[in-house]
């Protein structure tokens, strides 16, 4: 609930601090005194946009601080915890809004800066403000649907409709995308069919081109390789005029004879021994190489043909020959994917039908629940407003599911609020039947009936009793008092019958001099309340009779 409101340099308020109590608090005052100033200030604390006109003339900034008790307000505390805005005392919360003379605005929750979106999101757990035009929402079909849903408390059914709707739309979009690209896929499929068939026929293996390249070089230079290898073998091992191996061995023999005279020759002899072994092994490898080297013109022709074909296909597909195998596999994969897309089209078409059926089934369940809730809510509203000087009122809340209606995330229902206020009058839509006062009564009745559903601790009514008077005003006041038994209710009113029903009363007054105007809000004692009620009853000239009537009015309200 709202514990305290502090306003500084806002509009005509220079400095104002108000402590609020539980129950119903009536806010009264002369016309033009600024009774709605506190509501305007609270609206800013709930995220409404501000401008430089909000700042009192001559001040550099306006500042509004609202202190809330969060006792038993689990949703509000959870929101603060989720956004890391919990104060040391998690049972209370402070909202501060500052507006500069230039129109710039800053907002804080428990001292931490927040955005207007965060203020609005948090404010929905704290206060519900019902202005003079709020009940006009009752005329909107969308609001009537929300009203029935709120009363029914079938959030899971609503979620099922939203989820099945979303799934249906996703499947439809996926199917449409596939269908729109069908012609492109057909052209691509035809091209890939030819390309893949050609590459399949060539059937280049992984890393085969690298081996082809090596073999091509070897075969095309086979004669030269054989001649040079044989010459090298001759000089290393076979030449009678002096081959490399015999020369090394001759030097090794001579040095070995001298080793006994100089040990420095030992490592040299070791190196020559190793050289002799290496030369002999190299000669052996060369002999094997020459024996295994074949000059095969037919094989060369085959390799050249495949090598040239690989080069040709690589140029054709604009890839390097080394990447031709990988490119082939990618084309095969894409070709299979395109073939699968055709199967997906059929599967998706079936999925769309299935998703629609799920959506329709969810809509039917939601519609049935709405019909049951609408009947109960209509009866409850009817009973309530008949006690508000509308004894012949008939309320008919109709819920009709229309299969021909464009699908929405909220289902396929048309919710129509019909009322008859006079005997013999056929029930019709609200805007065609009820007056402004009757609409206010219906709206107030709904607030009483749905109080337990919305769970908002503080409700503010800004002259919602406009257009009613006399006995009806007393009934409205009693209803507001009933609301105040379970929630904190603030009501700006000009009706004594409503003000008398309040548990607490604030009086708004305005002081003016030649240079400025200032608004104050005062908590009234019991005698002050009697005097104010008398003023509301009699006008500016308060008589003894008016005072007596005011006292009687207050005592009557207190005794109920």
Coordinates of C-alpha atoms in Angstrom, one line a residue:
X1 CA 0.0 0.0 0.0
X2 CA 1.0 3.7 -0.4
X3 CA 2.4 4.9 2.9
X4 CA 3.6 8.4 2.2
X5 CA 3.7 10.8 -0.8
X6 CA 6.1 13.7 -0.9
X7 CA 5.7 16.4 -3.6
X8 CA 8.0 19.3 -4.2
X9 CA 7.7 22.1 -6.8
X10 CA 5.2 20.1 -8.9
X11 CA 2.6 22.1 -10.7
X12 CA 1.0 24.5 -8.1
X13 CA 2.4 22.5 -5.2
X14 CA 5.5 24.0 -3.5
X15 CA 5.9 21.5 -0.7
X16 CA 3.5 18.7 0.2
X17 CA 3.8 15.6 2.3
X18 CA 0.8 13.3 2.8
X19 CA 0.7 10.2 5.0
X20 CA -1.9 7.7 3.8
X21 CA -3.8 5.1 5.8
X22 CA -5.5 1.8 5.1
X23 CA -9.1 1.6 4.0
X24 CA -11.0 4.2 2.0
X25 CA -9.6 7.7 2.0
X26 CA -11.8 10.4 0.4
X27 CA -10.1 13.5 -1.1
X28 CA -12.3 16.5 -1.2
X29 CA -11.9 20.2 -1.8
X30 CA -13.2 23.2 -3.7
X31 CA -13.3 23.0 -7.5
X32 CA -10.0 24.0 -9.0
X33 CA -8.1 23.5 -5.7
X34 CA -6.1 20.7 -7.2
X35 CA -7.7 17.5 -5.8
X36 CA -6.2 15.4 -8.6
X37 CA -2.7 16.8 -8.1
X38 CA -1.6 13.7 -6.0
X39 CA -3.0 11.4 -8.6
X40 CA -1.0 13.2 -11.3
X41 CA 2.1 13.0 -9.2
X42 CA 1.6 9.2 -8.6
X43 CA 1.1 8.7 -12.3
X44 CA 4.6 10.1 -12.9
X45 CA 5.9 7.6 -10.3
X46 CA 4.3 4.9 -12.3
X47 CA 6.1 5.8 -15.5
X48 CA 3.9 8.5 -17.2
X49 CA 5.8 10.9 -19.4
X50 CA 6.7 14.3 -17.9
X51 CA 7.4 17.7 -19.4
X52 CA 8.8 21.1 -18.3
X53 CA 5.2 22.3 -17.5
X54 CA 5.2 19.9 -14.6
X55 CA 7.8 22.1 -12.8
X56 CA 6.4 24.8 -10.5
X57 CA 7.1 28.3 -11.9
X58 CA 10.5 29.7 -10.6
X59 CA 11.8 26.2 -9.5
X60 CA 14.7 24.4 -11.1
X61 CA 13.2 21.0 -10.7
X62 CA 10.2 19.0 -9.4
X63 CA 10.6 16.0 -7.2
X64 CA 8.1 13.3 -6.2
X65 CA 8.8 10.5 -3.7
X66 CA 6.3 7.7 -3.0
X67 CA 6.9 5.3 -0.2
X68 CA 5.1 1.9 -0.5
X69 CA 4.7 -0.9 2.0
X70 CA 5.3 -4.3 0.3
X71 CA 3.9 -6.4 3.1
X72 CA 2.3 -9.5 1.6
X73 CA 3.0 -8.2 -1.9
X74 CA 4.9 -11.2 -3.2
X75 CA 4.7 -10.2 -6.9
X76 CA 6.2 -6.8 -6.3
X77 CA 9.0 -8.2 -4.1
X78 CA 9.8 -10.8 -6.7
X79 CA 10.0 -8.1 -9.4
X80 CA 12.5 -6.1 -7.3
X81 CA 14.6 -9.2 -6.6
X82 CA 14.6 -10.1 -10.3
X83 CA 15.9 -6.6 -11.2
X84 CA 18.3 -6.4 -8.2
X85 CA 16.5 -3.4 -6.7
X86 CA 15.6 -4.8 -3.3
X87 CA 16.5 -2.4 -0.4
X88 CA 17.8 -3.5 3.0
X89 CA 14.2 -3.5 4.1
X90 CA 12.4 -5.7 1.6
X91 CA 9.1 -4.9 3.2
X92 CA 9.1 -1.4 1.7
X93 CA 10.0 0.5 -1.4
X94 CA 10.7 4.1 -2.4
X95 CA 10.1 5.5 -5.9
X96 CA 11.6 8.9 -6.7
X97 CA 11.0 10.9 -9.9
X98 CA 12.8 14.2 -10.7
X99 CA 11.8 16.5 -13.6
X100 CA 14.1 19.3 -14.5
X101 CA 13.0 22.8 -15.7
X102 CA 14.2 21.7 -19.2
X103 CA 11.9 18.8 -19.2
X104 CA 14.5 16.1 -18.6
X105 CA 13.4 13.3 -16.2
X106 CA 15.1 10.8 -13.9
X107 CA 13.6 7.9 -12.1
X108 CA 14.8 5.8 -9.1
X109 CA 13.6 2.7 -7.3
X110 CA 15.2 2.3 -3.9
X111 CA 17.9 4.8 -4.9
X112 CA 18.9 3.0 -8.1
X113 CA 18.2 4.6 -11.5
X114 CA 15.6 2.9 -13.7
X115 CA 13.9 3.5 -17.0
X116 CA 10.3 4.6 -17.6
X117 CA 9.5 1.1 -18.9
X118 CA 10.8 -0.4 -15.6
X119 CA 8.6 2.0 -13.7
X120 CA 5.5 1.0 -15.6
X121 CA 6.3 -2.7 -15.2
X122 CA 6.8 -2.3 -11.5
X123 CA 3.9 0.1 -11.0
X124 CA 1.3 -2.4 -12.2
X125 CA 1.9 -4.4 -9.0
X126 CA 1.3 -1.3 -6.8
X127 CA -1.5 1.0 -7.9
X128 CA -4.5 0.9 -10.3
X129 CA -5.7 4.4 -11.2
X130 CA -9.3 4.8 -12.5
X131 CA -9.9 8.2 -13.9
X132 CA -13.1 9.8 -15.0
X133 CA -12.8 8.2 -18.5
X134 CA -11.4 4.9 -17.3
X135 CA -14.8 3.2 -17.4
X136 CA -15.0 4.1 -21.1
X137 CA -12.7 1.1 -21.6
X138 CA -15.8 -1.0 -20.9
X139 CA -17.1 -0.1 -24.3
X140 CA -14.2 -1.7 -26.0
X141 CA -14.5 -5.4 -27.1
X142 CA -10.9 -6.1 -26.3
X143 CA -11.3 -4.9 -22.7
X144 CA -14.5 -6.9 -22.3
X145 CA -12.6 -10.0 -23.3
X146 CA -9.8 -9.3 -20.9
X147 CA -12.4 -8.7 -18.2
X148 CA -13.9 -12.2 -18.7
X149 CA -10.4 -13.8 -18.8
X150 CA -9.4 -12.1 -15.6
X151 CA -12.6 -13.2 -13.9
X152 CA -12.2 -16.8 -15.2
X153 CA -8.6 -17.0 -14.1
X154 CA -7.8 -19.6 -16.8
X155 CA -4.3 -18.4 -17.6
X156 CA -3.2 -21.9 -18.7
X157 CA -5.9 -22.0 -21.4
X158 CA -4.9 -18.6 -22.6
X159 CA -1.3 -19.7 -22.8
X160 CA -2.3 -22.9 -24.7
X161 CA -4.1 -20.7 -27.3
X162 CA -1.1 -18.3 -27.6
X163 CA 1.4 -21.2 -28.0
X164 CA -0.6 -23.2 -30.5
X165 CA -1.3 -20.0 -32.5
X166 CA 2.5 -19.2 -32.6
X167 CA 3.3 -22.7 -33.7
X168 CA 0.7 -22.6 -36.4
X169 CA 2.0 -19.3 -37.7
X170 CA 5.6 -20.6 -37.7
X171 CA 4.7 -23.7 -39.6
X172 CA 2.7 -21.6 -42.1
X173 CA 5.6 -19.2 -42.6
X174 CA 8.0 -22.1 -43.1
X175 CA 5.7 -23.7 -45.6
X176 CA 5.2 -20.4 -47.5
X177 CA 8.9 -19.9 -47.7
X178 CA 9.5 -23.3 -49.2
X179 CA 6.6 -22.9 -51.6
X180 CA 7.9 -19.5 -52.8
X181 CA 11.3 -21.0 -53.6
X182 CA 9.9 -24.0 -55.3
X183 CA 10.8 -22.7 -58.8
X184 CA 14.3 -21.8 -57.8
X185 CA 14.7 -25.2 -56.2
X186 CA 13.5 -26.9 -59.4
X187 CA 16.1 -25.0 -61.5
X188 CA 18.8 -25.7 -59.0
X189 CA 17.8 -29.3 -58.8
X190 CA 18.1 -29.7 -62.6
X191 CA 21.5 -28.1 -62.7
X192 CA 22.8 -30.2 -59.7
X193 CA 21.4 -33.3 -61.3
X194 CA 23.7 -32.8 -64.3
X195 CA 26.7 -31.7 -62.3
X196 CA 26.5 -34.5 -59.8
X197 CA 26.0 -37.1 -62.5
X198 CA 29.1 -35.8 -64.3
X199 CA 31.2 -35.8 -61.2
X200 CA 29.9 -39.2 -60.1
X201 CA 30.9 -40.6 -63.4
X202 CA 34.4 -39.2 -63.1
X203 CA 34.5 -40.5 -59.5
X204 CA 37.6 -38.7 -58.3
X205 CA 38.7 -40.1 -55.0
X206 CA 39.8 -38.1 -52.0
X207 CA 43.4 -36.9 -52.4
X208 CA 43.5 -38.7 -55.8
X209 CA 44.5 -35.6 -57.7
X210 CA 47.6 -35.1 -55.6
X211 CA 48.7 -38.7 -56.4
X212 CA 47.8 -38.2 -60.1
X213 CA 50.0 -35.2 -60.2
X214 CA 52.9 -37.0 -58.7
X215 CA 52.5 -40.1 -61.0
X216 CA 52.1 -37.8 -64.1
X217 CA 55.4 -36.0 -63.3
X218 CA 57.1 -39.4 -62.8
X219 CA 55.8 -41.0 -65.9
X220 CA 56.3 -38.0 -68.2
X221 CA 60.0 -37.8 -67.0
X222 CA 60.6 -41.6 -66.8
X223 CA 63.4 -41.9 -69.4
X224 CA 65.4 -39.0 -67.9
X225 CA 64.9 -40.4 -64.3
X226 CA 66.1 -43.8 -65.4
X227 CA 69.2 -42.5 -67.2
X228 CA 70.3 -40.2 -64.4
X229 CA 69.7 -42.8 -61.8
X230 CA 71.7 -45.4 -63.7
X231 CA 74.6 -42.9 -64.2
X232 CA 74.6 -42.1 -60.5
X233 CA 74.7 -45.8 -59.6
X234 CA 77.6 -46.3 -62.0
X235 CA 79.7 -43.5 -60.4
X236 CA 78.9 -44.5 -56.9
X237 CA 79.4 -48.3 -57.2
X238 CA 80.3 -49.8 -60.6
X239 CA 82.9 -47.6 -62.4
X240 CA 86.2 -49.5 -62.9
X241 CA 88.0 -46.3 -63.3
X242 CA 87.2 -45.3 -59.7
X243 CA 83.8 -45.2 -58.2
X244 CA 82.9 -43.3 -55.0
X245 CA 82.7 -46.4 -52.8
X246 CA 86.2 -47.7 -53.8
X247 CA 87.8 -44.3 -53.4
X248 CA 86.4 -44.0 -49.8
X249 CA 87.4 -47.5 -48.9
X250 CA 91.0 -46.9 -50.3
X251 CA 91.4 -43.8 -48.2
X252 CA 90.0 -45.6 -45.2
X253 CA 92.5 -48.5 -45.6
X254 CA 95.5 -46.1 -45.7
X255 CA 94.4 -44.0 -42.7
X256 CA 93.7 -47.1 -40.7
X257 CA 97.4 -48.1 -41.1
X258 CA 98.4 -44.7 -39.7
X259 CA 95.9 -44.6 -36.8
X260 CA 98.4 -46.3 -34.5
X261 CA 100.8 -43.4 -34.9
X262 CA 98.2 -40.6 -34.3
X263 CA 94.9 -41.1 -32.4
X264 CA 93.6 -37.8 -34.0
X265 CA 92.8 -39.8 -37.1
X266 CA 90.3 -42.0 -35.2
X267 CA 87.2 -39.7 -35.5
X268 CA 88.1 -39.2 -39.2
X269 CA 88.3 -42.9 -39.8
X270 CA 84.8 -43.3 -38.0
X271 CA 83.3 -40.7 -40.4
X272 CA 84.7 -42.5 -43.4
X273 CA 83.3 -45.7 -42.2
X274 CA 79.9 -44.1 -41.9
X275 CA 80.3 -42.5 -45.4
X276 CA 81.2 -45.9 -46.9
X277 CA 78.1 -47.5 -45.4
X278 CA 75.9 -44.6 -46.6
X279 CA 77.3 -44.7 -50.1
X280 CA 76.8 -48.5 -50.2
X281 CA 73.2 -48.2 -49.0
X282 CA 72.5 -45.3 -51.5
X283 CA 73.9 -47.5 -54.3
X284 CA 71.7 -50.4 -53.2
X285 CA 68.6 -48.1 -53.2
X286 CA 69.5 -46.7 -56.6
X287 CA 69.7 -50.2 -58.0
X288 CA 66.3 -51.1 -56.6
X289 CA 64.9 -47.8 -58.0
X290 CA 66.2 -48.5 -61.5
X291 CA 64.9 -52.0 -61.4
X292 CA 61.5 -50.8 -60.3
X293 CA 61.2 -47.9 -62.7
X294 CA 59.0 -48.7 -65.6
X295 CA 58.6 -46.7 -68.8
X296 CA 54.9 -47.4 -69.6
X297 CA 53.5 -45.2 -72.4
X298 CA 50.0 -46.7 -72.0
X299 CA 49.9 -45.9 -68.3
X300 CA 51.2 -42.4 -69.1
X301 CA 48.4 -41.9 -71.5
X302 CA 45.8 -43.1 -69.0
X303 CA 47.2 -40.8 -66.2
X304 CA 47.4 -37.8 -68.6
X305 CA 43.8 -38.3 -69.6
X306 CA 42.5 -38.5 -66.0
X307 CA 44.7 -35.6 -65.0
X308 CA 43.5 -33.4 -67.8
X309 CA 39.9 -34.3 -67.1
X310 CA 40.3 -33.3 -63.4
X311 CA 41.8 -30.0 -64.5
X312 CA 39.0 -29.4 -66.9
X313 CA 36.3 -30.2 -64.3
X314 CA 38.0 -27.9 -61.7
X315 CA 38.0 -25.0 -64.2
X316 CA 34.4 -25.7 -65.0
X317 CA 33.3 -25.6 -61.4
X318 CA 35.7 -22.7 -60.6
X319 CA 37.6 -24.5 -57.9
X320 CA 41.2 -25.7 -57.6
X321 CA 41.8 -29.3 -58.7
X322 CA 42.8 -30.2 -55.1
X323 CA 39.3 -29.0 -53.9
X324 CA 37.4 -30.9 -56.6
X325 CA 36.6 -33.9 -54.5
X326 CA 35.3 -31.8 -51.6
X327 CA 33.3 -29.7 -54.0
X328 CA 31.8 -32.9 -55.4
X329 CA 30.7 -34.0 -51.9
X330 CA 29.1 -30.5 -51.2
X331 CA 27.1 -30.8 -54.5
X332 CA 25.9 -34.3 -53.6
X333 CA 24.8 -33.0 -50.1
X334 CA 22.9 -30.1 -51.6
X335 CA 21.3 -32.3 -54.2
X336 CA 20.1 -34.6 -51.4
X337 CA 18.8 -31.6 -49.4
X338 CA 16.8 -30.4 -52.3
X339 CA 15.3 -33.8 -52.8
X340 CA 14.5 -33.8 -49.1
X341 CA 12.8 -30.4 -49.4
X342 CA 10.2 -31.9 -51.7
X343 CA 9.5 -34.4 -48.9
X344 CA 9.5 -31.6 -46.4
X345 CA 6.8 -29.7 -48.4
X346 CA 4.5 -32.6 -47.9
X347 CA 5.4 -33.1 -44.3
X348 CA 5.1 -29.3 -43.6
X349 CA 1.7 -29.2 -45.2
X350 CA 0.5 -31.9 -42.9
X351 CA 2.2 -30.1 -39.9
X352 CA 0.3 -26.9 -40.8
X353 CA -3.0 -28.8 -40.8
X354 CA -2.1 -30.5 -37.5
X355 CA -1.1 -27.1 -35.9
X356 CA -4.3 -25.5 -37.0
X357 CA -6.3 -28.4 -35.4
X358 CA -4.4 -28.0 -32.2
X359 CA -5.1 -24.2 -32.2
X360 CA -8.8 -24.8 -32.9
X361 CA -9.0 -27.3 -30.1
X362 CA -7.3 -24.9 -27.7
X363 CA -9.7 -22.1 -28.8
X364 CA -12.7 -24.3 -28.1
X365 CA -11.5 -25.1 -24.6
X366 CA -10.9 -21.4 -23.9
X367 CA -14.2 -20.4 -25.4
X368 CA -16.1 -22.9 -23.2
X369 CA -14.3 -21.6 -20.1
X370 CA -15.1 -18.0 -21.1
X371 CA -18.8 -18.9 -21.7
X372 CA -19.0 -20.3 -18.2
X373 CA -17.2 -17.4 -16.6
X374 CA -19.2 -14.8 -18.6
X375 CA -22.4 -16.3 -17.4
X376 CA -21.3 -16.1 -13.8
X377 CA -19.8 -12.6 -14.1
X378 CA -22.9 -11.3 -15.9
X379 CA -25.1 -12.6 -13.1
X380 CA -22.8 -11.1 -10.4
X381 CA -22.6 -7.7 -12.2
X382 CA -26.4 -7.7 -12.5
X383 CA -26.9 -8.4 -8.8
X384 CA -24.4 -5.8 -7.9
X385 CA -25.7 -2.9 -10.0
X386 CA -29.3 -3.7 -9.0
X387 CA -28.2 -2.6 -5.6
X388 CA -27.0 0.7 -7.1
X389 CA -30.4 2.2 -8.0
X390 CA -30.6 0.1 -11.2
X391 CA -33.3 -2.3 -10.0
X392 CA -34.4 -3.5 -13.4
X393 CA -31.0 -3.9 -14.9
X394 CA -30.3 -7.1 -17.0
X395 CA -26.7 -8.0 -17.9
X396 CA -26.0 -10.4 -20.7
X397 CA -22.3 -11.2 -21.3
X398 CA -22.2 -13.2 -24.5
X399 CA -19.2 -15.2 -25.7
X400 CA -19.4 -16.5 -29.3
X401 CA -16.7 -18.5 -31.0
X402 CA -16.4 -17.7 -34.7
X403 CA -14.6 -20.1 -37.0
X404 CA -14.7 -17.5 -39.8
X405 CA -12.9 -14.9 -37.7
X406 CA -9.2 -14.2 -38.5
X407 CA -7.1 -16.2 -36.0
X408 CA -5.6 -14.2 -33.1
X409 CA -3.3 -15.2 -30.2
X410 CA -6.4 -14.6 -28.0
X411 CA -8.6 -17.1 -29.7
X412 CA -11.7 -16.8 -31.9
X413 CA -14.2 -15.4 -29.5
X414 CA -16.4 -12.3 -29.8
X415 CA -17.2 -11.1 -26.3
X416 CA -20.2 -8.8 -26.2
X417 CA -21.4 -6.9 -23.1
X418 CA -25.1 -6.3 -23.4
X419 CA -27.3 -4.5 -20.8
X420 CA -30.9 -3.5 -20.4
X421 CA -31.6 -0.9 -17.8
X422 CA -35.4 -0.5 -18.0
X423 CA -38.3 -3.0 -18.0
X424 CA -39.2 -4.1 -21.5
X425 CA -36.1 -2.8 -23.0
X426 CA -34.1 -5.2 -25.1
X427 CA -30.6 -5.8 -24.0
X428 CA -28.1 -4.0 -26.3
X429 CA -24.4 -3.0 -26.3
X430 CA -23.3 -0.7 -23.5
X431 CA -22.7 2.4 -25.6
X432 CA -26.3 2.2 -27.0
X433 CA -28.0 1.8 -23.6
X434 CA -26.3 3.2 -20.6
X435 CA -25.6 6.8 -19.5
X436 CA -22.3 8.1 -18.1
X437 CA -23.5 7.6 -14.5
X438 CA -24.7 4.1 -15.2
X439 CA -21.5 3.2 -16.9
X440 CA -19.6 4.4 -13.8
X441 CA -21.7 2.2 -11.6
X442 CA -21.2 -0.8 -13.8
X443 CA -17.4 -0.1 -13.8
X444 CA -17.3 0.2 -10.0
X445 CA -19.3 -3.0 -9.6
X446 CA -16.8 -4.8 -11.7
X447 CA -13.9 -3.5 -9.6
X448 CA -15.6 -4.8 -6.5
X449 CA -16.2 -8.2 -8.1
X450 CA -12.7 -8.6 -9.5
X451 CA -10.8 -7.2 -6.6
X452 CA -9.5 -10.6 -5.5
X453 CA -8.3 -11.4 -9.0
X454 CA -6.1 -8.4 -9.8
X455 CA -4.3 -8.4 -6.4
X456 CA -3.3 -4.7 -6.6
X457 CA -3.0 -3.3 -3.1
X458 CA -3.9 0.3 -3.9
X459 CA -6.8 1.6 -6.1
X460 CA -7.4 5.2 -6.9
X461 CA -10.7 6.6 -8.2
X462 CA -10.6 10.1 -9.7
X463 CA -14.2 11.4 -9.6
X464 CA -15.6 8.1 -11.0
X465 CA -18.9 9.1 -9.3
X466 CA -19.5 11.9 -11.8
X467 CA -23.1 11.8 -13.1
X468 CA -24.7 10.2 -10.0
X469 CA -26.2 11.7 -6.9
X470 CA -28.7 11.1 -4.0
X471 CA -29.3 7.5 -3.0
X472 CA -27.1 6.2 -5.8
X473 CA -24.2 8.1 -4.5
X474 CA -24.7 6.6 -1.1
X475 CA -24.6 3.1 -2.6
X476 CA -21.5 3.9 -4.6
X477 CA -19.9 5.2 -1.4
X478 CA -20.8 2.0 0.4
X479 CA -19.3 0.0 -2.4
X480 CA -16.1 2.0 -2.2
X481 CA -16.0 1.5 1.5
X482 CA -16.4 -2.3 0.9
X483 CA -13.4 -2.2 -1.4
X484 CA -11.5 -0.4 1.3
X485 CA -12.1 -3.2 3.7
X486 CA -9.6 -5.3 1.7
X487 CA -7.5 -2.8 -0.2
X488 CA -6.3 0.7 0.2
X489 CA -8.7 3.0 -1.8
X490 CA -8.2 6.7 -2.6
X491 CA -11.2 8.5 -4.0
X492 CA -11.3 12.1 -5.3
X493 CA -15.0 13.0 -5.0
X494 CA -17.4 16.0 -4.7
X495 CA -20.2 13.9 -3.3
X496 CA -20.9 14.1 0.5
X497 CA -22.5 10.7 0.4
X498 CA -19.3 9.1 -0.9
X499 CA -17.0 11.2 1.3
X500 CA -19.0 10.2 4.4
X501 CA -18.3 6.5 3.7
X502 CA -14.5 7.0 3.9
X503 CA -12.5 5.7 6.8
X504 CA -10.2 8.8 6.3
X505 CA -10.6 12.1 4.6
X506 CA -8.1 14.6 3.1
X507 CA -9.0 18.2 2.3
X508 CA -7.3 20.0 -0.6
X509 CA -7.1 23.7 -0.4
X510 CA -5.5 26.4 -2.5
X511 CA -3.9 29.7 -1.3
X512 CA -3.2 32.5 -3.8
X513 CA -1.6 35.9 -3.5
X514 CA -0.5 38.4 -6.2
X515 CA 2.6 36.4 -7.1
X516 CA 1.8 32.7 -6.7
X517 CA -0.6 29.9 -6.0
X518 CA 0.0 27.0 -3.6
X519 CA -2.0 23.9 -3.0
X520 CA -2.1 22.0 0.4
X521 CA -3.6 18.7 1.4
X522 CA -4.7 18.4 5.0
X523 CA -5.9 15.3 7.0
X524 CA -9.3 16.1 8.6
X525 CA -10.3 15.3 12.2
X526 CA -13.8 14.1 12.8
X527 CA -15.2 17.5 13.4
X528 CA -13.3 18.8 10.3
X529 CA -15.0 16.1 8.3
X530 CA -18.4 17.1 9.5
X531 CA -17.7 20.7 8.5
X532 CA -16.4 19.6 5.1
X533 CA -19.4 17.3 4.5
X534 CA -21.7 20.2 5.4
X535 CA -19.9 22.4 2.8
X536 CA -20.4 19.7 0.2
X537 CA -24.1 19.5 1.1
X538 CA -24.9 23.2 1.4
X539 CA -22.2 24.9 -0.7
X540 CA -20.3 28.0 0.5
X541 CA -23.0 29.0 3.1
X542 CA -22.9 26.3 5.8
X543 CA -26.1 26.3 8.0
X544 CA -26.8 24.5 11.2
X545 CA -29.1 22.2 9.3
X546 CA -26.3 21.3 6.9
X547 CA -24.0 20.6 9.8
X548 CA -26.7 18.4 11.4
X549 CA -27.2 16.5 8.2
X550 CA -23.5 16.1 7.8
X551 CA -23.1 14.7 11.3
X552 CA -26.0 12.3 10.7
X553 CA -24.5 11.2 7.3
X554 CA -21.1 10.4 8.9
X555 CA -22.6 8.6 11.9
X556 CA -24.8 6.5 9.5
X557 CA -21.7 5.5 7.5
X558 CA -19.7 4.7 10.6
X559 CA -22.5 2.5 12.0
X560 CA -22.6 0.3 8.9

